[in-house]
Amino acid sequence: MSVCSVATCNLNQWALDFTGNLERIRESVAIARAKGAKLRLGPELEIPGYGCEDHFLEDDTTVHSWEVLAELLKDGTTDGMLCDFGMPVMHHGVRYNCRVLCLNGDILLVRPKLFLANDGNYRETRWFTRWQYGWVLQDLVLPRLITEATKSKQ
């Protein structure tokens, strides 16, 4: 029987602290790797920080998230470990709260949330749209800084 170690993490991410969040993500991947994990699952919106609120509506928040992801892909963070990162992604002019699965410096899948929290303290529908296409795959045109950092073109 084969065994796969999975690492989940709850990071102390700060809204819009892209440099600090990047370092905490790198540290969590290093800890997961040291413990023998092959899959690392990060928190929702871990790259920009969950509490960005209306800053999610600013294009810079998405751009800076892609910049952080490019660093993670270029620096070997994802080498030999499937990493699941959370960040906002624009697709056809619509903003989604996404999981980005990466391995060996490449993006394998970008998965938008199907259901958004919109009660109590949560107002995700203010900033994001839920994915309404079920399990249908669509091509995502990646930003140039990602295509330059990886083998991925879409």
mmCIF file of N, CA, C and O in Angstrom, residues 40-142:
data_model
loop_
_atom_site.group_PDB
_atom_site.id
_atom_site.type_symbol
_atom_site.label_atom_id
_atom_site.label_comp_id
_atom_site.label_asym_id
_atom_site.label_seq_id
_atom_site.Cartn_x
_atom_site.Cartn_y
_atom_site.Cartn_z
ATOM 1 N N ARG A 40 0.835 19.993 -0.428
ATOM 2 C CA ARG A 40 0.727 21.068 0.562
ATOM 3 C C ARG A 40 -0.507 21.899 0.222
ATOM 4 O O ARG A 40 -0.640 22.418 -0.877
ATOM 5 N N LEU A 41 -1.440 21.985 1.161
ATOM 6 C CA LEU A 41 -2.677 22.740 0.978
ATOM 7 C C LEU A 41 -2.613 24.015 1.810
ATOM 8 O O LEU A 41 -2.525 23.953 3.033
ATOM 9 N N GLY A 42 -2.662 25.138 1.149
ATOM 10 C CA GLY A 42 -2.605 26.407 1.856
ATOM 11 C C GLY A 42 -3.982 26.982 2.103
ATOM 12 O O GLY A 42 -4.980 26.500 1.569
ATOM 13 N N PRO A 43 -4.063 28.028 2.914
ATOM 14 C CA PRO A 43 -5.351 28.639 3.223
ATOM 15 C C PRO A 43 -5.938 29.415 2.039
ATOM 16 O O PRO A 43 -5.221 29.820 1.124
ATOM 17 N N GLU A 44 -7.219 29.642 2.118
ATOM 18 C CA GLU A 44 -7.932 30.413 1.105
ATOM 19 C C GLU A 44 -7.333 31.822 1.019
ATOM 20 O O GLU A 44 -7.070 32.467 2.034
ATOM 21 N N LEU A 45 -7.099 32.266 -0.201
ATOM 22 C CA LEU A 45 -6.579 33.618 -0.469
ATOM 23 C C LEU A 45 -5.309 33.921 0.322
ATOM 24 O O LEU A 45 -5.087 35.038 0.784
ATOM 25 N N GLU A 46 -4.457 32.912 0.468
ATOM 26 C CA GLU A 46 -3.252 33.085 1.277
ATOM 27 C C GLU A 46 -2.247 34.060 0.671
ATOM 28 O O GLU A 46 -1.469 34.670 1.407
ATOM 29 N N ILE A 47 -2.237 34.228 -0.630
ATOM 30 C CA ILE A 47 -1.236 35.109 -1.228
ATOM 31 C C ILE A 47 -1.520 36.575 -0.912
ATOM 32 O O ILE A 47 -0.648 37.262 -0.387
ATOM 33 N N PRO A 48 -2.730 37.095 -1.161
ATOM 34 C CA PRO A 48 -2.967 38.493 -0.781
ATOM 35 C C PRO A 48 -3.411 38.665 0.664
ATOM 36 O O PRO A 48 -3.348 39.765 1.203
ATOM 37 N N GLY A 49 -3.862 37.586 1.300
ATOM 38 C CA GLY A 49 -4.458 37.657 2.626
ATOM 39 C C GLY A 49 -5.972 37.708 2.486
ATOM 40 O O GLY A 49 -6.497 38.409 1.623
ATOM 41 N N TYR A 50 -6.671 36.970 3.332
ATOM 42 C CA TYR A 50 -8.130 36.851 3.206
ATOM 43 C C TYR A 50 -8.854 38.172 3.451
ATOM 44 O O TYR A 50 -9.870 38.455 2.850
ATOM 45 N N GLY A 51 -8.320 39.008 4.315
ATOM 46 C CA GLY A 51 -9.032 40.209 4.755
ATOM 47 C C GLY A 51 -8.838 41.446 3.902
ATOM 48 O O GLY A 51 -8.961 42.559 4.407
ATOM 49 N N CYS A 52 -8.572 41.316 2.616
ATOM 50 C CA CYS A 52 -8.347 42.489 1.765
ATOM 51 C C CYS A 52 -9.609 43.299 1.494
ATOM 52 O O CYS A 52 -9.521 44.463 1.100
ATOM 53 N N GLU A 53 -10.761 42.675 1.675
ATOM 54 C CA GLU A 53 -12.055 43.325 1.477
ATOM 55 C C GLU A 53 -12.108 44.075 0.148
ATOM 56 O O GLU A 53 -11.877 43.490 -0.892
ATOM 57 N N ASP A 54 -12.423 45.373 0.147
ATOM 58 C CA ASP A 54 -12.597 46.086 -1.117
ATOM 59 C C ASP A 54 -11.316 46.195 -1.941
ATOM 60 O O ASP A 54 -11.373 46.523 -3.131
ATOM 61 N N HIS A 55 -10.168 45.916 -1.355
ATOM 62 C CA HIS A 55 -8.929 45.901 -2.143
ATOM 63 C C HIS A 55 -8.941 44.762 -3.163
ATOM 64 O O HIS A 55 -8.196 44.810 -4.135
ATOM 65 N N PHE A 56 -9.785 43.751 -2.956
ATOM 66 C CA PHE A 56 -9.922 42.704 -3.973
ATOM 67 C C PHE A 56 -10.452 43.279 -5.280
ATOM 68 O O PHE A 56 -10.229 42.714 -6.347
ATOM 69 N N LEU A 57 -11.158 44.414 -5.210
ATOM 70 C CA LEU A 57 -11.714 45.036 -6.404
ATOM 71 C C LEU A 57 -10.653 45.805 -7.194
ATOM 72 O O LEU A 57 -10.910 46.219 -8.325
ATOM 73 N N GLU A 58 -9.486 46.009 -6.617
ATOM 74 C CA GLU A 58 -8.396 46.723 -7.284
ATOM 75 C C GLU A 58 -7.562 45.728 -8.090
ATOM 76 O O GLU A 58 -7.161 44.681 -7.583
ATOM 77 N N ASP A 59 -7.279 46.079 -9.326
ATOM 78 C CA ASP A 59 -6.482 45.187 -10.180
ATOM 79 C C ASP A 59 -5.102 44.915 -9.600
ATOM 80 O O ASP A 59 -4.537 43.836 -9.810
ATOM 81 N N ASP A 60 -4.539 45.889 -8.876
ATOM 82 C CA ASP A 60 -3.207 45.697 -8.290
ATOM 83 C C ASP A 60 -3.155 44.490 -7.357
ATOM 84 O O ASP A 60 -2.122 43.810 -7.282
ATOM 85 N N THR A 61 -4.228 44.221 -6.645
ATOM 86 C CA THR A 61 -4.240 43.083 -5.721
ATOM 87 C C THR A 61 -4.051 41.781 -6.491
ATOM 88 O O THR A 61 -3.280 40.917 -6.086
ATOM 89 N N THR A 62 -4.717 41.661 -7.630
ATOM 90 C CA THR A 62 -4.566 40.466 -8.462
ATOM 91 C C THR A 62 -3.179 40.429 -9.101
ATOM 92 O O THR A 62 -2.531 39.378 -9.122
ATOM 93 N N VAL A 63 -2.711 41.569 -9.601
ATOM 94 C CA VAL A 63 -1.382 41.625 -10.228
ATOM 95 C C VAL A 63 -0.297 41.230 -9.235
ATOM 96 O O VAL A 63 0.580 40.409 -9.543
ATOM 97 N N HIS A 64 -0.339 41.784 -8.033
ATOM 98 C CA HIS A 64 0.676 41.454 -7.026
ATOM 99 C C HIS A 64 0.584 39.984 -6.609
ATOM 100 O O HIS A 64 1.597 39.356 -6.303
ATOM 101 N N SER A 65 -0.613 39.417 -6.622
ATOM 102 C CA SER A 65 -0.766 37.988 -6.319
ATOM 103 C C SER A 65 -0.065 37.153 -7.381
ATOM 104 O O SER A 65 0.623 36.174 -7.059
ATOM 105 N N TRP A 66 -0.230 37.517 -8.652
ATOM 106 C CA TRP A 66 0.479 36.804 -9.725
ATOM 107 C C TRP A 66 1.997 36.956 -9.572
ATOM 108 O O TRP A 66 2.756 36.016 -9.827
ATOM 109 N N GLU A 67 2.455 38.131 -9.144
ATOM 110 C CA GLU A 67 3.896 38.342 -8.951
ATOM 111 C C GLU A 67 4.438 37.409 -7.873
ATOM 112 O O GLU A 67 5.523 36.821 -8.029
ATOM 113 N N VAL A 68 3.703 37.254 -6.781
ATOM 114 C CA VAL A 68 4.117 36.337 -5.716
ATOM 115 C C VAL A 68 4.126 34.908 -6.244
ATOM 116 O O VAL A 68 5.083 34.153 -6.010
ATOM 117 N N LEU A 69 3.086 34.528 -6.969
ATOM 118 C CA LEU A 69 3.048 33.165 -7.516
ATOM 119 C C LEU A 69 4.226 32.931 -8.455
ATOM 120 O O LEU A 69 4.843 31.860 -8.420
ATOM 121 N N ALA A 70 4.573 33.917 -9.270
ATOM 122 C CA ALA A 70 5.724 33.781 -10.168
ATOM 123 C C ALA A 70 7.002 33.506 -9.382
ATOM 124 O O ALA A 70 7.821 32.663 -9.782
ATOM 125 N N GLU A 71 7.180 34.193 -8.266
ATOM 126 C CA GLU A 71 8.359 33.949 -7.423
ATOM 127 C C GLU A 71 8.362 32.519 -6.893
ATOM 128 O O GLU A 71 9.407 31.847 -6.879
ATOM 129 N N LEU A 72 7.205 32.039 -6.446
ATOM 130 C CA LEU A 72 7.113 30.672 -5.922
ATOM 131 C C LEU A 72 7.412 29.642 -7.010
ATOM 132 O O LEU A 72 7.993 28.583 -6.727
ATOM 133 N N LEU A 73 7.040 29.933 -8.237
ATOM 134 C CA LEU A 73 7.281 29.006 -9.340
ATOM 135 C C LEU A 73 8.741 29.032 -9.781
ATOM 136 O O LEU A 73 9.304 27.995 -10.139
ATOM 137 N N LYS A 74 9.355 30.205 -9.736
ATOM 138 C CA LYS A 74 10.742 30.349 -10.197
ATOM 139 C C LYS A 74 11.769 29.867 -9.187
ATOM 140 O O LYS A 74 12.841 29.396 -9.571
ATOM 141 N N ASP A 75 11.476 29.978 -7.887
ATOM 142 C CA ASP A 75 12.510 29.742 -6.875
ATOM 143 C C ASP A 75 12.625 28.293 -6.394
ATOM 144 O O ASP A 75 13.376 28.008 -5.458
ATOM 145 N N GLY A 76 11.891 27.390 -7.006
ATOM 146 C CA GLY A 76 11.998 25.982 -6.627
ATOM 147 C C GLY A 76 11.072 25.559 -5.501
ATOM 148 O O GLY A 76 11.090 24.415 -5.074
ATOM 149 N N THR A 77 10.234 26.481 -5.020
ATOM 150 C CA THR A 77 9.322 26.159 -3.920
ATOM 151 C C THR A 77 8.443 24.962 -4.253
ATOM 152 O O THR A 77 8.190 24.111 -3.399
ATOM 153 N N THR A 78 7.989 24.871 -5.504
ATOM 154 C CA THR A 78 7.048 23.806 -5.882
ATOM 155 C C THR A 78 7.739 22.570 -6.453
ATOM 156 O O THR A 78 7.055 21.643 -6.891
ATOM 157 N N ASP A 79 9.056 22.535 -6.436
ATOM 158 C CA ASP A 79 9.771 21.380 -6.991
ATOM 159 C C ASP A 79 9.512 20.130 -6.158
ATOM 160 O O ASP A 79 9.750 20.115 -4.943
ATOM 161 N N GLY A 80 8.980 19.100 -6.788
ATOM 162 C CA GLY A 80 8.755 17.818 -6.123
ATOM 163 C C GLY A 80 7.585 17.784 -5.159
ATOM 164 O O GLY A 80 7.387 16.783 -4.479
ATOM 165 N N MET A 81 6.796 18.860 -5.086
ATOM 166 C CA MET A 81 5.650 18.884 -4.184
ATOM 167 C C MET A 81 4.482 19.596 -4.866
ATOM 168 O O MET A 81 4.637 20.710 -5.367
ATOM 169 N N LEU A 82 3.336 18.941 -4.866
ATOM 170 C CA LEU A 82 2.122 19.578 -5.376
ATOM 171 C C LEU A 82 1.681 20.605 -4.340
ATOM 172 O O LEU A 82 1.426 20.270 -3.182
ATOM 173 N N CYS A 83 1.629 21.862 -4.760
ATOM 174 C CA CYS A 83 1.277 22.956 -3.858
ATOM 175 C C CYS A 83 -0.021 23.598 -4.306
ATOM 176 O O CYS A 83 -0.202 23.905 -5.484
ATOM 177 N N ASP A 84 -0.908 23.816 -3.354
ATOM 178 C CA ASP A 84 -2.213 24.412 -3.582
ATOM 179 C C ASP A 84 -2.205 25.784 -2.922
ATOM 180 O O ASP A 84 -2.151 25.891 -1.698
ATOM 181 N N PHE A 85 -2.206 26.838 -3.750
ATOM 182 C CA PHE A 85 -2.158 28.210 -3.254
ATOM 183 C C PHE A 85 -3.503 28.890 -3.506
ATOM 184 O O PHE A 85 -4.187 28.585 -4.481
ATOM 185 N N GLY A 86 -3.868 29.838 -2.635
ATOM 186 C CA GLY A 86 -5.112 30.579 -2.801
ATOM 187 C C GLY A 86 -4.858 32.013 -3.208
ATOM 188 O O GLY A 86 -4.048 32.698 -2.588
ATOM 189 N N MET A 87 -5.567 32.459 -4.274
ATOM 190 C CA MET A 87 -5.402 33.832 -4.756
ATOM 191 C C MET A 87 -6.556 34.239 -5.668
ATOM 192 O O MET A 87 -7.266 33.378 -6.194
ATOM 193 N N PRO A 88 -6.754 35.555 -5.857
ATOM 194 C CA PRO A 88 -7.770 36.002 -6.801
ATOM 195 C C PRO A 88 -7.256 35.879 -8.232
ATOM 196 O O PRO A 88 -6.067 36.064 -8.495
ATOM 197 N N VAL A 89 -8.175 35.553 -9.143
ATOM 198 C CA VAL A 89 -7.825 35.412 -10.559
ATOM 199 C C VAL A 89 -8.940 36.045 -11.390
ATOM 200 O O VAL A 89 -10.120 35.836 -11.115
ATOM 201 N N MET A 90 -8.539 36.803 -12.405
ATOM 202 C CA MET A 90 -9.504 37.358 -13.365
ATOM 203 C C MET A 90 -9.556 36.425 -14.577
ATOM 204 O O MET A 90 -8.524 36.006 -15.090
ATOM 205 N N HIS A 91 -10.784 36.121 -15.015
ATOM 206 C CA HIS A 91 -10.985 35.283 -16.202
ATOM 207 C C HIS A 91 -12.148 35.877 -16.987
ATOM 208 O O HIS A 91 -13.257 35.991 -16.454
ATOM 209 N N HIS A 92 -11.870 36.320 -18.214
ATOM 210 C CA HIS A 92 -12.878 36.968 -19.056
ATOM 211 C C HIS A 92 -13.536 38.152 -18.340
ATOM 212 O O HIS A 92 -14.751 38.341 -18.399
ATOM 213 N N GLY A 93 -12.710 38.923 -17.622
ATOM 214 C CA GLY A 93 -13.201 40.111 -16.961
ATOM 215 C C GLY A 93 -13.975 39.876 -15.670
ATOM 216 O O GLY A 93 -14.570 40.800 -15.131
ATOM 217 N N VAL A 94 -13.971 38.638 -15.182
ATOM 218 C CA VAL A 94 -14.687 38.291 -13.961
ATOM 219 C C VAL A 94 -13.673 37.856 -12.908
ATOM 220 O O VAL A 94 -12.742 37.090 -13.199
ATOM 221 N N ARG A 95 -13.845 38.330 -11.675
ATOM 222 C CA ARG A 95 -12.912 38.028 -10.581
ATOM 223 C C ARG A 95 -13.396 36.799 -9.814
ATOM 224 O O ARG A 95 -14.538 36.733 -9.368
ATOM 225 N N TYR A 96 -12.480 35.823 -9.664
ATOM 226 C CA TYR A 96 -12.784 34.587 -8.949
ATOM 227 C C TYR A 96 -11.820 34.397 -7.780
ATOM 228 O O TYR A 96 -10.650 34.784 -7.855
ATOM 229 N N ASN A 97 -12.310 33.762 -6.737
ATOM 230 C CA ASN A 97 -11.508 33.319 -5.601
ATOM 231 C C ASN A 97 -11.045 31.902 -5.961
ATOM 232 O O ASN A 97 -11.858 30.998 -6.050
ATOM 233 N N CYS A 98 -9.749 31.730 -6.191
ATOM 234 C CA CYS A 98 -9.264 30.487 -6.795
ATOM 235 C C CYS A 98 -8.232 29.740 -5.962
ATOM 236 O O CYS A 98 -7.535 30.312 -5.126
ATOM 237 N N ARG A 99 -8.151 28.455 -6.263
ATOM 238 C CA ARG A 99 -7.062 27.590 -5.831
ATOM 239 C C ARG A 99 -6.180 27.404 -7.064
ATOM 240 O O ARG A 99 -6.684 27.137 -8.165
ATOM 241 N N VAL A 100 -4.882 27.566 -6.900
ATOM 242 C CA VAL A 100 -3.942 27.384 -8.004
ATOM 243 C C VAL A 100 -3.021 26.239 -7.615
ATOM 244 O O VAL A 100 -2.277 26.341 -6.637
ATOM 245 N N LEU A 101 -3.107 25.142 -8.364
ATOM 246 C CA LEU A 101 -2.302 23.953 -8.077
ATOM 247 C C LEU A 101 -1.052 23.978 -8.948
ATOM 248 O O LEU A 101 -1.152 24.085 -10.182
ATOM 249 N N CYS A 102 0.103 23.882 -8.285
ATOM 250 C CA CYS A 102 1.391 24.010 -8.960
ATOM 251 C C CYS A 102 2.297 22.842 -8.589
ATOM 252 O O CYS A 102 2.254 22.337 -7.462
ATOM 253 N N LEU A 103 3.143 22.453 -9.548
ATOM 254 C CA LEU A 103 4.119 21.386 -9.332
ATOM 255 C C LEU A 103 5.308 21.627 -10.238
ATOM 256 O O LEU A 103 5.142 21.929 -11.428
ATOM 257 N N ASN A 104 6.496 21.505 -9.675
ATOM 258 C CA ASN A 104 7.734 21.626 -10.445
ATOM 259 C C ASN A 104 7.810 22.911 -11.271
ATOM 260 O O ASN A 104 8.190 22.893 -12.439
ATOM 261 N N GLY A 105 7.424 24.013 -10.668
ATOM 262 C CA GLY A 105 7.534 25.305 -11.326
ATOM 263 C C GLY A 105 6.502 25.553 -12.409
ATOM 264 O O GLY A 105 6.697 26.428 -13.254
ATOM 265 N N ASP A 106 5.430 24.806 -12.411
ATOM 266 C CA ASP A 106 4.412 24.965 -13.441
ATOM 267 C C ASP A 106 3.022 24.969 -12.811
ATOM 268 O O ASP A 106 2.811 24.387 -11.747
ATOM 269 N N ILE A 107 2.079 25.599 -13.478
ATOM 270 C CA ILE A 107 0.689 25.611 -13.030
ATOM 271 C C ILE A 107 -0.038 24.442 -13.680
ATOM 272 O O ILE A 107 -0.019 24.304 -14.906
ATOM 273 N N LEU A 108 -0.655 23.602 -12.863
ATOM 274 C CA LEU A 108 -1.401 22.464 -13.378
ATOM 275 C C LEU A 108 -2.883 22.782 -13.542
ATOM 276 O O LEU A 108 -3.533 22.296 -14.466
ATOM 277 N N LEU A 109 -3.425 23.562 -12.601
ATOM 278 C CA LEU A 109 -4.864 23.813 -12.590
ATOM 279 C C LEU A 109 -5.163 25.081 -11.801
ATOM 280 O O LEU A 109 -4.526 25.337 -10.777
ATOM 281 N N VAL A 110 -6.121 25.836 -12.279
ATOM 282 C CA VAL A 110 -6.671 26.962 -11.535
ATOM 283 C C VAL A 110 -8.144 26.636 -11.330
ATOM 284 O O VAL A 110 -8.887 26.450 -12.285
ATOM 285 N N ARG A 111 -8.565 26.536 -10.060
ATOM 286 C CA ARG A 111 -9.922 26.107 -9.731
ATOM 287 C C ARG A 111 -10.651 27.197 -8.959
ATOM 288 O O ARG A 111 -10.369 27.451 -7.789
ATOM 289 N N PRO A 112 -11.624 27.874 -9.599
ATOM 290 C CA PRO A 112 -12.432 28.869 -8.879
ATOM 291 C C PRO A 112 -13.391 28.208 -7.889
ATOM 292 O O PRO A 112 -13.794 27.058 -8.080
ATOM 293 N N LYS A 113 -13.771 28.965 -6.864
ATOM 294 C CA LYS A 113 -14.750 28.471 -5.890
ATOM 295 C C LYS A 113 -16.123 28.332 -6.537
ATOM 296 O O LYS A 113 -16.551 29.192 -7.310
ATOM 297 N N LEU A 114 -16.789 27.243 -6.180
ATOM 298 C CA LEU A 114 -18.143 27.001 -6.669
ATOM 299 C C LEU A 114 -19.195 27.688 -5.798
ATOM 300 O O LEU A 114 -20.262 28.060 -6.274
ATOM 301 N N PHE A 115 -18.906 27.801 -4.512
ATOM 302 C CA PHE A 115 -19.847 28.386 -3.560
ATOM 303 C C PHE A 115 -19.112 29.431 -2.727
ATOM 304 O O PHE A 115 -18.044 29.161 -2.195
ATOM 305 N N LEU A 116 -19.701 30.598 -2.596
ATOM 306 C CA LEU A 116 -19.080 31.685 -1.852
ATOM 307 C C LEU A 116 -19.808 31.916 -0.531
ATOM 308 O O LEU A 116 -21.036 31.811 -0.468
ATOM 309 N N ALA A 117 -19.037 32.242 0.496
ATOM 310 C CA ALA A 117 -19.620 32.579 1.798
ATOM 311 C C ALA A 117 -20.241 33.964 1.700
ATOM 312 O O ALA A 117 -19.597 34.918 1.266
ATOM 313 N N ASN A 118 -21.497 34.075 2.104
ATOM 314 C CA ASN A 118 -22.180 35.354 2.000
ATOM 315 C C ASN A 118 -23.201 35.538 3.124
ATOM 316 O O ASN A 118 -24.321 35.968 2.901
ATOM 317 N N ASP A 119 -22.787 35.179 4.345
ATOM 318 C CA ASP A 119 -23.678 35.383 5.482
ATOM 319 C C ASP A 119 -22.833 35.683 6.716
ATOM 320 O O ASP A 119 -21.629 35.503 6.702
ATOM 321 N N GLY A 120 -23.472 36.163 7.754
ATOM 322 C CA GLY A 120 -22.716 36.506 8.957
ATOM 323 C C GLY A 120 -21.675 37.566 8.653
ATOM 324 O O GLY A 120 -21.980 38.628 8.131
ATOM 325 N N ASN A 121 -20.412 37.255 8.945
ATOM 326 C CA ASN A 121 -19.307 38.195 8.699
ATOM 327 C C ASN A 121 -18.773 38.152 7.276
ATOM 328 O O ASN A 121 -17.879 38.912 6.936
ATOM 329 N N TYR A 122 -19.277 37.253 6.452
ATOM 330 C CA TYR A 122 -18.689 37.012 5.131
ATOM 331 C C TYR A 122 -19.487 37.684 4.027
ATOM 332 O O TYR A 122 -20.709 37.590 3.980
ATOM 333 N N ARG A 123 -18.781 38.345 3.131
ATOM 334 C CA ARG A 123 -19.385 39.025 1.987
ATOM 335 C C ARG A 123 -18.590 38.735 0.719
ATOM 336 O O ARG A 123 -18.241 39.638 -0.033
ATOM 337 N N GLU A 124 -18.269 37.478 0.493
ATOM 338 C CA GLU A 124 -17.426 37.130 -0.660
ATOM 339 C C GLU A 124 -18.058 37.523 -1.990
ATOM 340 O O GLU A 124 -17.343 37.835 -2.940
ATOM 341 N N THR A 125 -19.395 37.532 -2.077
ATOM 342 C CA THR A 125 -20.029 37.896 -3.342
ATOM 343 C C THR A 125 -19.862 39.381 -3.669
ATOM 344 O O THR A 125 -20.104 39.789 -4.804
ATOM 345 N N ARG A 126 -19.438 40.156 -2.703
ATOM 346 C CA ARG A 126 -19.138 41.572 -2.973
ATOM 347 C C ARG A 126 -17.889 41.686 -3.850
ATOM 348 O O ARG A 126 -17.765 42.610 -4.657
ATOM 349 N N TRP A 127 -16.953 40.745 -3.684
ATOM 350 C CA TRP A 127 -15.662 40.842 -4.365
ATOM 351 C C TRP A 127 -15.456 39.788 -5.448
ATOM 352 O O TRP A 127 -14.648 39.985 -6.341
ATOM 353 N N PHE A 128 -16.138 38.665 -5.346
ATOM 354 C CA PHE A 128 -15.905 37.551 -6.261
ATOM 355 C C PHE A 128 -17.206 37.033 -6.854
ATOM 356 O O PHE A 128 -18.287 37.247 -6.301
ATOM 357 N N THR A 129 -17.078 36.323 -7.942
ATOM 358 C CA THR A 129 -18.201 35.630 -8.577
ATOM 359 C C THR A 129 -17.955 34.138 -8.431
ATOM 360 O O THR A 129 -16.814 33.678 -8.566
ATOM 361 N N ARG A 130 -19.005 33.392 -8.144
ATOM 362 C CA ARG A 130 -18.833 31.942 -8.053
ATOM 363 C C ARG A 130 -18.709 31.368 -9.448
ATOM 364 O O ARG A 130 -19.258 31.896 -10.415
ATOM 365 N N TRP A 131 -17.982 30.267 -9.574
ATOM 366 C CA TRP A 131 -17.841 29.576 -10.845
ATOM 367 C C TRP A 131 -19.161 28.891 -11.169
ATOM 368 O O TRP A 131 -19.638 28.071 -10.393
ATOM 369 N N GLN A 132 -19.747 29.254 -12.284
ATOM 370 C CA GLN A 132 -21.074 28.767 -12.628
ATOM 371 C C GLN A 132 -21.076 27.700 -13.717
ATOM 372 O O GLN A 132 -22.131 27.340 -14.225
ATOM 373 N N TYR A 133 -19.901 27.195 -14.072
ATOM 374 C CA TYR A 133 -19.804 26.267 -15.198
ATOM 375 C C TYR A 133 -19.534 24.835 -14.764
ATOM 376 O O TYR A 133 -19.085 24.014 -15.559
ATOM 377 N N GLY A 134 -19.782 24.537 -13.494
ATOM 378 C CA GLY A 134 -19.605 23.168 -13.008
ATOM 379 C C GLY A 134 -18.188 22.673 -13.196
ATOM 380 O O GLY A 134 -17.228 23.354 -12.870
ATOM 381 N N TRP A 135 -18.065 21.489 -13.768
ATOM 382 C CA TRP A 135 -16.757 20.863 -13.958
ATOM 383 C C TRP A 135 -16.218 21.062 -15.371
ATOM 384 O O TRP A 135 -15.359 20.336 -15.826
ATOM 385 N N VAL A 136 -16.738 22.068 -16.065
ATOM 386 C CA VAL A 136 -16.287 22.369 -17.417
ATOM 387 C C VAL A 136 -14.927 23.060 -17.345
ATOM 388 O O VAL A 136 -14.745 24.020 -16.590
ATOM 389 N N LEU A 137 -13.990 22.573 -18.139
ATOM 390 C CA LEU A 137 -12.666 23.187 -18.188
ATOM 391 C C LEU A 137 -12.641 24.283 -19.236
ATOM 392 O O LEU A 137 -13.209 24.133 -20.312
ATOM 393 N N GLN A 138 -11.981 25.373 -18.908
ATOM 394 C CA GLN A 138 -11.774 26.463 -19.850
ATOM 395 C C GLN A 138 -10.309 26.854 -19.808
ATOM 396 O O GLN A 138 -9.655 26.729 -18.777
ATOM 397 N N ASP A 139 -9.814 27.330 -20.933
ATOM 398 C CA ASP A 139 -8.445 27.828 -20.965
ATOM 399 C C ASP A 139 -8.380 29.174 -20.257
ATOM 400 O O ASP A 139 -9.286 30.006 -20.392
ATOM 401 N N LEU A 140 -7.316 29.373 -19.512
ATOM 402 C CA LEU A 140 -7.060 30.640 -18.834
ATOM 403 C C LEU A 140 -5.798 31.234 -19.438
ATOM 404 O O LEU A 140 -4.737 30.586 -19.420
ATOM 405 N N VAL A 141 -5.900 32.412 -19.979
ATOM 406 C CA VAL A 141 -4.722 33.097 -20.508
ATOM 407 C C VAL A 141 -3.951 33.650 -19.318
ATOM 408 O O VAL A 141 -4.472 34.459 -18.551
ATOM 409 N N LEU A 142 -2.719 33.176 -19.177
ATOM 410 C CA LEU A 142 -1.900 33.566 -18.028
ATOM 411 C C LEU A 142 -1.186 34.881 -18.289
ATOM 412 O O LEU A 142 -0.827 35.186 -19.433
#
